[in-house]
PDB file of C-alpha atoms and ligand atoms in Angstrom:
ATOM      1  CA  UNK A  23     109.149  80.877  91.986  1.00 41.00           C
ATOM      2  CA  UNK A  24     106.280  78.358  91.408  1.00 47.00           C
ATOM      3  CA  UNK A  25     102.877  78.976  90.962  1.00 52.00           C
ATOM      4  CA  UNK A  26     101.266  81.016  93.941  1.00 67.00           C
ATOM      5  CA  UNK A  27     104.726  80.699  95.494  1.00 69.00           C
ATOM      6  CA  UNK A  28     104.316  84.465  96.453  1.00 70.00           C
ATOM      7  CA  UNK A  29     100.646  84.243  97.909  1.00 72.00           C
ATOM      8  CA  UNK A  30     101.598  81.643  99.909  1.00 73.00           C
ATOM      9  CA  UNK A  31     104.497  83.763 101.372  1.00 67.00           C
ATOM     10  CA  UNK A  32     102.469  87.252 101.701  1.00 68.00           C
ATOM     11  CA  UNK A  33      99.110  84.802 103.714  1.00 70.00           C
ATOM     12  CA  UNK A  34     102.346  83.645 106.084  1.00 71.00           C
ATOM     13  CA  UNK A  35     103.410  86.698 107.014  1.00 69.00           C
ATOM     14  CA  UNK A  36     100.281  88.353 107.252  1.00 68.00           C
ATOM     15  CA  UNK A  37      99.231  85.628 109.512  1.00 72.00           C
ATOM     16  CA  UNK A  38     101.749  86.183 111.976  1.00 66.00           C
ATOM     17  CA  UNK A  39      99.654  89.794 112.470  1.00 65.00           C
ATOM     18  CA  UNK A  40      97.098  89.726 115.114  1.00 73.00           C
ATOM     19  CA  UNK A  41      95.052  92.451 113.851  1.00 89.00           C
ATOM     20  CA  UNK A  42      92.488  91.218 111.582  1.00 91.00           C
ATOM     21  CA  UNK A  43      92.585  94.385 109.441  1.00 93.00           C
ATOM     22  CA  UNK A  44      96.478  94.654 110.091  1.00 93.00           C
ATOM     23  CA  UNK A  45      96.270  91.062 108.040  1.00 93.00           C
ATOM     24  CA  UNK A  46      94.236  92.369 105.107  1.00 95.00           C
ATOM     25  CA  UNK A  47      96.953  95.925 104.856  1.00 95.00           C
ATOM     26  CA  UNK A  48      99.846  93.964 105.328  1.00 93.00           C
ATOM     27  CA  UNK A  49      98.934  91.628 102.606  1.00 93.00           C
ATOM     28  CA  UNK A  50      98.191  94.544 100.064  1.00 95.00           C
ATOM     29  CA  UNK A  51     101.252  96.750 101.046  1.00 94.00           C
ATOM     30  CA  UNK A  52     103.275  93.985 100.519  1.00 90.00           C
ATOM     31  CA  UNK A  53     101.945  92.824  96.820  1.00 92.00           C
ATOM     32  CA  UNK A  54      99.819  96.385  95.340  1.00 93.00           C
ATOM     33  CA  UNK A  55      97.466  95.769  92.165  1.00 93.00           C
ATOM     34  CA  UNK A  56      98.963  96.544  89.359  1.00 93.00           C
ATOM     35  CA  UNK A  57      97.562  94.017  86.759  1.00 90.00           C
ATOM     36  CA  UNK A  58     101.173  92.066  86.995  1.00 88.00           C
ATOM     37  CA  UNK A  59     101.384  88.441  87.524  1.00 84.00           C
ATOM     38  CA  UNK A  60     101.569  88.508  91.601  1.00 81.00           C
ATOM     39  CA  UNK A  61     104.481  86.251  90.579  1.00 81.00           C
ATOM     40  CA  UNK A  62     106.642  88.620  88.998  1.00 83.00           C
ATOM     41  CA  UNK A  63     109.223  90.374  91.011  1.00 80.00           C
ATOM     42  CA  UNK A  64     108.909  93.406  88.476  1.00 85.00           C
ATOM     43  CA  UNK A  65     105.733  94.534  88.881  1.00 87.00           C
ATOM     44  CA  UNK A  66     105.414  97.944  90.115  1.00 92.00           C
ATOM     45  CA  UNK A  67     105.563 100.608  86.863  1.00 93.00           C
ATOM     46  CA  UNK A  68     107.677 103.414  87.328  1.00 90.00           C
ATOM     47  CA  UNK A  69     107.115 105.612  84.142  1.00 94.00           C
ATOM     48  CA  UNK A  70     104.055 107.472  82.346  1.00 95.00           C
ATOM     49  CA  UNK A  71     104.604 104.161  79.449  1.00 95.00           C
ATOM     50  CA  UNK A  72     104.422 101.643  82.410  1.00 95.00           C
ATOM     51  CA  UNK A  73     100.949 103.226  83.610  1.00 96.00           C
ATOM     52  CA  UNK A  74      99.706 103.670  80.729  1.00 96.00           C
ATOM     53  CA  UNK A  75      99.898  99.053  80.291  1.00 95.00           C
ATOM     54  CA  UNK A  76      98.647  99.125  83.715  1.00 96.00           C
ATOM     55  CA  UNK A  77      95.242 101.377  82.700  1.00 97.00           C
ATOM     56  CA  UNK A  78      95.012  99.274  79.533  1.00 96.00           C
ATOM     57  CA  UNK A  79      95.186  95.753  81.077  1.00 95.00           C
ATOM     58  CA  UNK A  80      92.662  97.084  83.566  1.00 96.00           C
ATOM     59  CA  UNK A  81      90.113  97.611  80.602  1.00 96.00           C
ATOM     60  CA  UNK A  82      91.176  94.526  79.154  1.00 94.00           C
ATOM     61  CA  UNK A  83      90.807  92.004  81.980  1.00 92.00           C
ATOM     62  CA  UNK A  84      87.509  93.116  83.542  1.00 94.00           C
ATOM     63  CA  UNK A  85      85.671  93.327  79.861  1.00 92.00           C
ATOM     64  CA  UNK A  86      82.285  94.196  81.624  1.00 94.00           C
ATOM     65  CA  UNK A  87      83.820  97.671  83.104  1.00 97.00           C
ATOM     66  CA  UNK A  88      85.620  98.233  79.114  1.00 96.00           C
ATOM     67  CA  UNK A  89      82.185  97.322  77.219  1.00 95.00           C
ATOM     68  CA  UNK A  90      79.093  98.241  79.891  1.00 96.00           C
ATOM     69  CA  UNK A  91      80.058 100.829  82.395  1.00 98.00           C
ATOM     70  CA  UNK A  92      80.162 104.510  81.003  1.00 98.00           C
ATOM     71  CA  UNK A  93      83.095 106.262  83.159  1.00 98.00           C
ATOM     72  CA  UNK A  94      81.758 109.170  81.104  1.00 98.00           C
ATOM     73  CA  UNK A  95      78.486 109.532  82.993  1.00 98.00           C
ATOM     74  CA  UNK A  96      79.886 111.241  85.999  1.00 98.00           C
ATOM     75  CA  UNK A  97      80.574 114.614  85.130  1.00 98.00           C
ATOM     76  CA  UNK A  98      80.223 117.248  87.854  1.00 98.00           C
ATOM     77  CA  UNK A  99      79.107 114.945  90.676  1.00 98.00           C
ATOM     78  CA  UNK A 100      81.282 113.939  93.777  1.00 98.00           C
ATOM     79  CA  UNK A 101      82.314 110.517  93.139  1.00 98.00           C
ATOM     80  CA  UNK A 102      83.873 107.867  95.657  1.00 98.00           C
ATOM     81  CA  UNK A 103      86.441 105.263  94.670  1.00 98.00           C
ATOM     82  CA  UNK A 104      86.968 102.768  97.081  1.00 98.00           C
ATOM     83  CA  UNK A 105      89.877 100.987  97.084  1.00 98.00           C
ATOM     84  CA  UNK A 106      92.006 102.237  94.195  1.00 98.00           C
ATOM     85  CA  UNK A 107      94.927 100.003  93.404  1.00 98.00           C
ATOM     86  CA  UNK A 108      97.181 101.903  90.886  1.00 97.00           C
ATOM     87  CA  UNK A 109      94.049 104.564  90.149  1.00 98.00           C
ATOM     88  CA  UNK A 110      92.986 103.266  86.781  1.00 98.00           C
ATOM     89  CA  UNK A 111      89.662 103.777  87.194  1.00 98.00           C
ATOM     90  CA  UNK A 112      89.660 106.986  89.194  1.00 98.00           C
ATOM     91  CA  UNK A 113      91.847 108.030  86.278  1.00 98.00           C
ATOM     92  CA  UNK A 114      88.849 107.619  83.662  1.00 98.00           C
ATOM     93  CA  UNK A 115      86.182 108.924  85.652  1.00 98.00           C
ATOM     94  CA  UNK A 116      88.373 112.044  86.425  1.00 98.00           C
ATOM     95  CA  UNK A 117      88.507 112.540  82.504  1.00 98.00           C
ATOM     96  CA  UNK A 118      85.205 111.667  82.029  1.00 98.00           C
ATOM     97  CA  UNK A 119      84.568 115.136  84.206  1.00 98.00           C
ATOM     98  CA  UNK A 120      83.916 113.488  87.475  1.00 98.00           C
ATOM     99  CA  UNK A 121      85.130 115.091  90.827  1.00 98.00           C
ATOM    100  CA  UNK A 122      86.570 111.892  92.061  1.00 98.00           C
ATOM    101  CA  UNK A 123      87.852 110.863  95.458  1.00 98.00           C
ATOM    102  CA  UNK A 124      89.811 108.260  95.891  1.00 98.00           C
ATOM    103  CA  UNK A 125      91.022 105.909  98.954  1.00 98.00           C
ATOM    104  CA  UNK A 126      92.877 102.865  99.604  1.00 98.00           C
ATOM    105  CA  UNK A 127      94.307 101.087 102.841  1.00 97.00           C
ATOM    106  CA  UNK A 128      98.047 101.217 101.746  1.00 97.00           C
ATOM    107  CA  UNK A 129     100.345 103.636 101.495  1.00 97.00           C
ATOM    108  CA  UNK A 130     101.691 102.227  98.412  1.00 96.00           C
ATOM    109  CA  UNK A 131      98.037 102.825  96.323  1.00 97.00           C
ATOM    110  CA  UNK A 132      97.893 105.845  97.099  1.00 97.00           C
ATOM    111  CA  UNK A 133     102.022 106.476  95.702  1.00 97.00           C
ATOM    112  CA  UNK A 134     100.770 104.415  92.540  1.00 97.00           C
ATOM    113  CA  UNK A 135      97.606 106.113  92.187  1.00 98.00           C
ATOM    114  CA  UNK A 136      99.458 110.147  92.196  1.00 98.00           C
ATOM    115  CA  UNK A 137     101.496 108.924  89.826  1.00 97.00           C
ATOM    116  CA  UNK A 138      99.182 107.676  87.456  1.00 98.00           C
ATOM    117  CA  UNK A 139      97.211 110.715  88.098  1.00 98.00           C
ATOM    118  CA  UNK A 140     100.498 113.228  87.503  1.00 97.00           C
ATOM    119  CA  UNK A 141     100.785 111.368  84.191  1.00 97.00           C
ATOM    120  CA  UNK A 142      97.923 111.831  82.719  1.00 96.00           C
ATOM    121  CA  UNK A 143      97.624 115.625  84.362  1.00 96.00           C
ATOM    122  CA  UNK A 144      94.018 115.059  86.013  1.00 97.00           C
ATOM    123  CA  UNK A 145      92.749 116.353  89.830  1.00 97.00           C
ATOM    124  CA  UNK A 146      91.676 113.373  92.212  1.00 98.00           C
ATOM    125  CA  UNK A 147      91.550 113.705  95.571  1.00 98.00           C
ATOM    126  CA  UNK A 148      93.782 110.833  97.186  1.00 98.00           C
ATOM    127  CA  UNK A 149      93.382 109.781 100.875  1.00 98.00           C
ATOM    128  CA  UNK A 150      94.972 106.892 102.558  1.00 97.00           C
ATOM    129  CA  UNK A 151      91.817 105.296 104.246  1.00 96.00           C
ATOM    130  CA  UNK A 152      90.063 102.280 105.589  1.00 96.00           C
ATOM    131  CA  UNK A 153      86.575 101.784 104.284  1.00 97.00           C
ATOM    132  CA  UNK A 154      85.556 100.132 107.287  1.00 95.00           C
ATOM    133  CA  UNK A 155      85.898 103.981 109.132  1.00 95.00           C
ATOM    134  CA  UNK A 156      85.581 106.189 106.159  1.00 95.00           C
ATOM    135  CA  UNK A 157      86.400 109.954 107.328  1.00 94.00           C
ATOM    136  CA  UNK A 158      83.979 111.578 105.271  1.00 95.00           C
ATOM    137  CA  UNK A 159      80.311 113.332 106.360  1.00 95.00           C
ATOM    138  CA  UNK A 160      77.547 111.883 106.034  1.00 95.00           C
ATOM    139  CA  UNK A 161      76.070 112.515 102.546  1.00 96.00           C
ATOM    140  CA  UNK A 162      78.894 113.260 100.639  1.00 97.00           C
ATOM    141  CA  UNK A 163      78.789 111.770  97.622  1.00 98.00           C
ATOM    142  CA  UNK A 164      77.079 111.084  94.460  1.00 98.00           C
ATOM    143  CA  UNK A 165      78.175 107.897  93.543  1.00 98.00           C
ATOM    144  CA  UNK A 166      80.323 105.268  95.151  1.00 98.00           C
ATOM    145  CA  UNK A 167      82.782 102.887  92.965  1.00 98.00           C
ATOM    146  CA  UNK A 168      84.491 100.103  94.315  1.00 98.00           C
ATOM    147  CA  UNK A 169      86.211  97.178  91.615  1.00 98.00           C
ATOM    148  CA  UNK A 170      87.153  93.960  93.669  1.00 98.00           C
ATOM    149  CA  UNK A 171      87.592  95.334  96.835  1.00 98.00           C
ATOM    150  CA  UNK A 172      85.132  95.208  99.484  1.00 98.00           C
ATOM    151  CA  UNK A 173      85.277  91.089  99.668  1.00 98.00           C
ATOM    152  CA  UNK A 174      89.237  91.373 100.756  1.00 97.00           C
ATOM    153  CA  UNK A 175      88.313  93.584 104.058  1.00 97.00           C
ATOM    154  CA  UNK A 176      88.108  92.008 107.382  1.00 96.00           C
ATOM    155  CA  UNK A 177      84.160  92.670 107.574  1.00 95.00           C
ATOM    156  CA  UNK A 178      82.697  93.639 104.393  1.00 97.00           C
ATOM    157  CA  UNK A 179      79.236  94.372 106.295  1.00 96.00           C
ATOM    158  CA  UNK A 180      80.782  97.287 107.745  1.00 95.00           C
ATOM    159  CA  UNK A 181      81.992  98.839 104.611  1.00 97.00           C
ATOM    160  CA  UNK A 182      78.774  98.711 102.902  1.00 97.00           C
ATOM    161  CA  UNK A 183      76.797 100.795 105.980  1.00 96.00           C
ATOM    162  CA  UNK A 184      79.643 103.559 105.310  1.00 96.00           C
ATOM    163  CA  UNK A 185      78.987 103.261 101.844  1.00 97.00           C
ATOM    164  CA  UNK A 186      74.809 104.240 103.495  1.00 97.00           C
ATOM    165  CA  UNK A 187      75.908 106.955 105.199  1.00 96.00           C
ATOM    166  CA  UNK A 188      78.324 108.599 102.796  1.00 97.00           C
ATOM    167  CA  UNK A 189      76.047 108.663  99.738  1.00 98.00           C
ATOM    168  CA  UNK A 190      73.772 111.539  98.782  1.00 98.00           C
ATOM    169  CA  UNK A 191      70.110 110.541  98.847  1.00 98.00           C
ATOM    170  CA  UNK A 192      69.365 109.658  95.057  1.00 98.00           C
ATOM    171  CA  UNK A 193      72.885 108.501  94.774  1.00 98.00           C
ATOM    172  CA  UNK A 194      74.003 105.090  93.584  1.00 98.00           C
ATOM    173  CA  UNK A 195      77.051 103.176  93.509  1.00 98.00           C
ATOM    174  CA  UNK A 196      78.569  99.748  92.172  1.00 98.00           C
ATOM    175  CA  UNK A 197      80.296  96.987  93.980  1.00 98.00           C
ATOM    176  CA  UNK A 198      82.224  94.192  92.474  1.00 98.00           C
ATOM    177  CA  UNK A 199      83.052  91.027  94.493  1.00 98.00           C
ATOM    178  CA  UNK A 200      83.911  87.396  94.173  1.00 97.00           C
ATOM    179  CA  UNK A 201      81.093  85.433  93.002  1.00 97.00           C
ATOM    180  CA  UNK A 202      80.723  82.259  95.007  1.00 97.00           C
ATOM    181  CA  UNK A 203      78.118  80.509  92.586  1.00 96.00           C
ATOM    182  CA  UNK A 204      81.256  80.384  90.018  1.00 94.00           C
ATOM    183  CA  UNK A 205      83.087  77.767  88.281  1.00 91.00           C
ATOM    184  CA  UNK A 206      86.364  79.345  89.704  1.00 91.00           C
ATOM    185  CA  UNK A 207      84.914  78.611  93.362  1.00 94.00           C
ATOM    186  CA  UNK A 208      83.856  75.199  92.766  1.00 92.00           C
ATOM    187  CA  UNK A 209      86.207  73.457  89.740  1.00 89.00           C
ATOM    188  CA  UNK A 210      89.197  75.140  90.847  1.00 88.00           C
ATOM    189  CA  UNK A 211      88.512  74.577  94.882  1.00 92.00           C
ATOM    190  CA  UNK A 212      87.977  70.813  93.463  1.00 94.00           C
ATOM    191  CA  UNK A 213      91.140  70.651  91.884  1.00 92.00           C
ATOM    192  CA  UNK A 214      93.161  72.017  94.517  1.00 91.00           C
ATOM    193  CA  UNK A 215      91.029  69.403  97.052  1.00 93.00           C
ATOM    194  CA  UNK A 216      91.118  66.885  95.308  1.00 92.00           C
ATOM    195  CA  UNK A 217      93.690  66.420  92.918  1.00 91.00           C
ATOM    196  CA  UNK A 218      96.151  68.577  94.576  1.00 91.00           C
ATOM    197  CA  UNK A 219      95.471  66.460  97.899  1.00 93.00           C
ATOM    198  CA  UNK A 220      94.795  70.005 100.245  1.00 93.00           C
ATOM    199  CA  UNK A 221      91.610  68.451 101.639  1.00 94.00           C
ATOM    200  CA  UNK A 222      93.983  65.553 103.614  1.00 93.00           C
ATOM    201  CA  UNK A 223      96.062  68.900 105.006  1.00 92.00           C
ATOM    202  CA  UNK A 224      92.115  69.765 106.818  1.00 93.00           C
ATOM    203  CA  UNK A 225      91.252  72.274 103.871  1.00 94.00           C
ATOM    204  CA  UNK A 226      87.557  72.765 102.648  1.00 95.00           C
ATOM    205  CA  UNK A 227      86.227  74.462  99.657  1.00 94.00           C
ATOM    206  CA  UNK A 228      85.988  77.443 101.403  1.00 94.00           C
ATOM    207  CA  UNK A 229      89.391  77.965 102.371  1.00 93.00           C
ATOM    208  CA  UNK A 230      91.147  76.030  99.582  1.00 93.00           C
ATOM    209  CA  UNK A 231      90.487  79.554  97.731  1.00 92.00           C
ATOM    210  CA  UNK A 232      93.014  81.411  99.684  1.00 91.00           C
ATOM    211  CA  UNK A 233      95.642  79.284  98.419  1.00 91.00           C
ATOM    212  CA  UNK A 234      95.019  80.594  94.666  1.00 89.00           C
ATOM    213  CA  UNK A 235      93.354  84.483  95.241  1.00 91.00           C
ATOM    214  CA  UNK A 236      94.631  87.496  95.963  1.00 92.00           C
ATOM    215  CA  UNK A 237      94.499  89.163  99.470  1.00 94.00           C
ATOM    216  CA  UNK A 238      94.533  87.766 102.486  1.00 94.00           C
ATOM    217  CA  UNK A 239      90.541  87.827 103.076  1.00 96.00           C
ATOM    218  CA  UNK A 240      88.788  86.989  99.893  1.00 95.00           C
ATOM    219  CA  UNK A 241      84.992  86.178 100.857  1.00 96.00           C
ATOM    220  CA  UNK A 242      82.399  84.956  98.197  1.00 97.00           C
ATOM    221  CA  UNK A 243      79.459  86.064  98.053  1.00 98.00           C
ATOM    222  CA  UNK A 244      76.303  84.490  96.007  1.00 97.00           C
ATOM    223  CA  UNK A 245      74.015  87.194  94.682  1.00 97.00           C
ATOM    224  CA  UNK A 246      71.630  86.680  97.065  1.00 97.00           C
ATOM    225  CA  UNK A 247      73.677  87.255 100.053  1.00 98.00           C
ATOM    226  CA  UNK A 248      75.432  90.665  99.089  1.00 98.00           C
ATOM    227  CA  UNK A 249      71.676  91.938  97.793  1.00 98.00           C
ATOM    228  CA  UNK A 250      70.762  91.051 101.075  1.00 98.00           C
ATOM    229  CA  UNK A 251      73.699  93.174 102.938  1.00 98.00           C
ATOM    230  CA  UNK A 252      73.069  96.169 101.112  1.00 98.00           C
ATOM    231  CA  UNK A 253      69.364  95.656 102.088  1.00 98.00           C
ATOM    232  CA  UNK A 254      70.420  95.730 105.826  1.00 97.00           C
ATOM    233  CA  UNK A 255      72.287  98.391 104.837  1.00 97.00           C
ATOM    234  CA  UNK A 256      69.294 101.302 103.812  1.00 97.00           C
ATOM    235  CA  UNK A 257      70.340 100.784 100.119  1.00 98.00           C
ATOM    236  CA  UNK A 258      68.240  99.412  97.256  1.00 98.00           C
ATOM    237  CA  UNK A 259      70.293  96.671  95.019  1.00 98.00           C
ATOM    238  CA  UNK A 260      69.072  97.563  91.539  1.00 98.00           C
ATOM    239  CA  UNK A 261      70.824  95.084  89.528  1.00 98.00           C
ATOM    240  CA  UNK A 262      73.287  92.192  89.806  1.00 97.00           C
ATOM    241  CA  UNK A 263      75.610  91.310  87.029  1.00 96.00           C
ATOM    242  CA  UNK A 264      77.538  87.681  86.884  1.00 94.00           C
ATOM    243  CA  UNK A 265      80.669  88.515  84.490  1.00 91.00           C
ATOM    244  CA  UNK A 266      84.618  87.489  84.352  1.00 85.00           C
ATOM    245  CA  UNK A 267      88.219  88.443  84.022  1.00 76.00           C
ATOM    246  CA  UNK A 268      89.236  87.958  80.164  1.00 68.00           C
ATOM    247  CA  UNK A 269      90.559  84.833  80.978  1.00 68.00           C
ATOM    248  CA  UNK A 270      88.892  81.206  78.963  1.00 63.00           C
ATOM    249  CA  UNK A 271      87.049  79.568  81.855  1.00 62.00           C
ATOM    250  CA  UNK A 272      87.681  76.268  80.656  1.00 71.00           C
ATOM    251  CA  UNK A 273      90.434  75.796  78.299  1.00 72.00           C
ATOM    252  CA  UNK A 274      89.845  74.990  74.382  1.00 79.00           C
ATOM    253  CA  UNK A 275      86.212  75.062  74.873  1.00 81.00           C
ATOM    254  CA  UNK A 276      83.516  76.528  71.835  1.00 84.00           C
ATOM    255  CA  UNK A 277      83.680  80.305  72.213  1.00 81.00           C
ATOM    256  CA  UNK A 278      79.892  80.495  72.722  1.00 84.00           C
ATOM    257  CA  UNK A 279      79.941  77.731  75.665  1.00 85.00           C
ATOM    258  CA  UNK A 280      82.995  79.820  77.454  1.00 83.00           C
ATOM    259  CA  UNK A 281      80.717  83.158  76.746  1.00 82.00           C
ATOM    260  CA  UNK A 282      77.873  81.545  78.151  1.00 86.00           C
ATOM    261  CA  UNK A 283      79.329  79.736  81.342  1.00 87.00           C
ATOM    262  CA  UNK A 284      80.996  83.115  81.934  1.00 87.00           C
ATOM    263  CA  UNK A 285      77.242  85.196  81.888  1.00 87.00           C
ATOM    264  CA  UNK A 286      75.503  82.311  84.373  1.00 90.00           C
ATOM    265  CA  UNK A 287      78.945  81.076  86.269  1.00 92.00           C
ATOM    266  CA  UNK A 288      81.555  84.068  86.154  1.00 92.00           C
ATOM    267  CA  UNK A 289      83.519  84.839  88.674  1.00 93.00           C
ATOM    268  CA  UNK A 290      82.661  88.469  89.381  1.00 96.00           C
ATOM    269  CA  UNK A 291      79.779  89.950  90.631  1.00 97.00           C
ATOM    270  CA  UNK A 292      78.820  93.650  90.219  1.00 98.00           C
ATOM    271  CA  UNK A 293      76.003  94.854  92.375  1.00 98.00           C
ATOM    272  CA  UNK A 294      74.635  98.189  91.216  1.00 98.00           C
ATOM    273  CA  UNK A 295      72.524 100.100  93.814  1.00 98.00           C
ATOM    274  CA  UNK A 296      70.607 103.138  94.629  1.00 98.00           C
ATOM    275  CA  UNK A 297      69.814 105.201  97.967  1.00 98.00           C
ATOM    276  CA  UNK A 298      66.226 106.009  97.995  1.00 96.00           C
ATOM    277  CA  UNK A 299      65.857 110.148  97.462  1.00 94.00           C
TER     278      UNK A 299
HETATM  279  C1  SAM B  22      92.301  93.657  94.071  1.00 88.94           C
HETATM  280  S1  SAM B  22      92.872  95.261  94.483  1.00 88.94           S
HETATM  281  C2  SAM B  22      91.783  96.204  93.427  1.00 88.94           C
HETATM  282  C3  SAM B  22      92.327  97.567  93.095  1.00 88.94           C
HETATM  283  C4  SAM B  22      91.536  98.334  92.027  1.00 88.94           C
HETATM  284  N1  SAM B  22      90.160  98.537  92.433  1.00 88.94           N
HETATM  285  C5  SAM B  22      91.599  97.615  90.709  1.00 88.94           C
HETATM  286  O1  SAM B  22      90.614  97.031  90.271  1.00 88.94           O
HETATM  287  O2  SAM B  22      92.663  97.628  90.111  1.00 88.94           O
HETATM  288  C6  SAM B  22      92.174  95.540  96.111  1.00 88.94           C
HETATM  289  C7  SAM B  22      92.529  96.887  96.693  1.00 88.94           C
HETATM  290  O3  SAM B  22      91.655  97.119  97.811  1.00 88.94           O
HETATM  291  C8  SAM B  22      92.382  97.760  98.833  1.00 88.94           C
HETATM  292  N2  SAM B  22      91.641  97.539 100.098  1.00 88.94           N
HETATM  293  C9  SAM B  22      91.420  96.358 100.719  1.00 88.94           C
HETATM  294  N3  SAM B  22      90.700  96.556 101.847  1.00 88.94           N
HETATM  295  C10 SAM B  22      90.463  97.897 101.919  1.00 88.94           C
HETATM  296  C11 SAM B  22      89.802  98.718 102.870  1.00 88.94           C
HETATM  297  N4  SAM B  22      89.230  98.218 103.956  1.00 88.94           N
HETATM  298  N5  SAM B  22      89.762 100.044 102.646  1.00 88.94           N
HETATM  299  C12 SAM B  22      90.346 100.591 101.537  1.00 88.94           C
HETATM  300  N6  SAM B  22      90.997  99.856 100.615  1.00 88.94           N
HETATM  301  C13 SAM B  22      91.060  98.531 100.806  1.00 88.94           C
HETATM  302  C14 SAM B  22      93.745  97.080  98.748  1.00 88.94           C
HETATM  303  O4  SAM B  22      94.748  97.817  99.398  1.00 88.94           O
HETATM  304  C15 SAM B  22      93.951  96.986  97.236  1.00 88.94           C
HETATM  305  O5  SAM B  22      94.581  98.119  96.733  1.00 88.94           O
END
C-alpha cells in the first residue's frame, strides 16, 4: 500500500460515523498502537517475544519517557493510565511498585494490554473506558498518566476536568500531546500544501495534518493553550516539556542542530501538573 494508504482508509470509514466519539473509537479499534508502521498488515504481536519489541520500541521512540521520567517513582500510590495502547507503560509502572489502573476506548487495548500484562506476570487493573466519562470517584488517584492520547478525543477539554476530579489533592499527573509550535506541524503541513498540491483540494494547515497522523482527531496544542486548559480545569501546570519521537527532524542535518530544533520545535509536548493539597 502507499504511504498513509491505510490512514486515509481508517479517516473514510470513520467518517461515515455520525458520532463524534464513535469517529475517534472506530478509528483506534480499527488500527491499535502497537509501535508498527500503521502500514503494515502484521502488526498486532501475538507472543510474550512480540511484546516484549513492542515495550522496547516504546522506550525507544519517545526518548524523553526512556531518559527523564522515573516509572520507578510510583510505588504504593493509585496510579491512572489513560489511554493505554498495548500497556507498555502501565507495564513499567506496575513493576516499578505502582498500583496502576489502566483504561482505553477500544476493546482491542484493553486485549493487548492483558496480554502484555500476563507476560510479564504483573496486577493492573484494566477497564474499557472513555476518558471523557471516566467511572471512577472523585479523588481516586495519585497520579494520572496519559502518553499521546488526550489530543485524539473528540473534546480534549472534557478529559482534562475528569482528570480534576479524579485526582487526590496533592496529586499530579503528565499529559503528552501534539505540539503545534513544531516543525512537523508547519514543514510537513507545507509540504503536503504545497508541494503535494492538497491546498487546491480546499485543505489548510490545520487539516492537512490528518492526512499524515494517527487517529481520526489529532488537535495541536501550543504550550500556552493546554497550560491554559488545565488552568480552567482546577489544576496547576508545573512544567512543559517540548521533546520528539526518535526520528531525525530534518534529514542529514549536524546532530547538535537536529538535538536542538527537537528541544525548541519537537513535536511532543508533555505537560506535568499538580492539584493543589
Ligand atoms: C496513540 S495511541 C497511544 C497509546 C499509548 N499511550 C502509547 O503511547 O503507546 C492513543 C490511544 O488512546 C486511546 N484513546 C483515544 N481516545 C480515548 C478516550 N477518549 N478515552 C480512552 N482512550 C482513548 C486510543 O484507543 C489509543 O489506544
Amino acid at each position: 500500500m502507499p504511504e498513509g494508504a491505510q490512514l486515509r482508509v481508517r479517516r473514510e470509514t470513520a467518517e461515515r460515523v455520525k458520532d463524534a466519539q464513535e469517529r475517534n473509537r472506530v478509528w483506534w479499534e480499527s488500527l491499535p498502537m502497537t509501535y508498527a508502521d500503521f502500514n503494515e498488515t502484521d502488526r498486532i504481536p501475538a507472543t510474550a517475544a512480540g511484546f516484549r519489541e513492542v515495550d522496547r520500541l516504546f522506550l525507544e521512540g519517545n526518548p524523553w519517557l526512556r531518559d527523564a521520567f522515573d516509572f520507578n517513582a510510583f510505588a504504593g500510590k493509585k496510579v491512572l493510565e489513560i489511554g493505554c495502547g498495548s500497556g507498555s507503560a502501565s507495564c513499567l509502572l506496575a513493576r516499578g511498585g505502582a498500583e496502576v489502573t489502566a483504561i482505553d476506548l477500544i476493546s482491542q487495548a484493553l486485549a493487548l494490554t492483558r496480554k502484555n500484562i500476563e507476560t510479564q506476570e504483573l496486577a493492573v487493573d484494566v477497564r474499557q473506558m472513555d476518558a471523557e466519562e471516566l467511572e471512577f470517584p472523585d479523588e481516586s488517584f495519585d497520579y494520572v498518566f496519559s502518553w499521546g492520547v488526550i489530543h485524539h478525543s473528540a473534546e480534549t477539554e472534557r478529559i482534562i476536568a475528569q482528570i480534576a476530579w479524579v485526582l487526590k489533592p496533592g496529586g499530579a499527573g503528565m499529559c503528552m500531546v501534539y505540539n503545534r509550535d513544531s516543525i512537523r506541524y508547519f514543514l510537513h503541513g507545507l509540504y503536503f500544501l504545497v508541494a503535494k498540491g492538497k491546498i487546491f483540494s480546499g485543505h489548510t494547515l490545520k487539516s492537512v495534518q490528518g492526512l499524515y497522523t494517527d487517529g481520526f482527531y489529532q488537535r495541536h496544542w501550543t504550550g500556552r493553550e493546554f497550560s491554559a486548559a488545565f488552568r480552567t480545569a482546577g489544576l496547576e501546570p508545573r512544567r512543559i516539556t517540548k521533546t520528539h519521537m526518535a526520528v531525525r527532524i530534518i534529514p542529514h542535518i549536524p546532530r547538535f542542530l537536529d538535538g536542538f530544533l527537537k528541544r525548541h520545535f519537537g513535536w511532543l509536548l508533555v505537560l506535568e501538573f499538580g492539584k493543589r493539597a
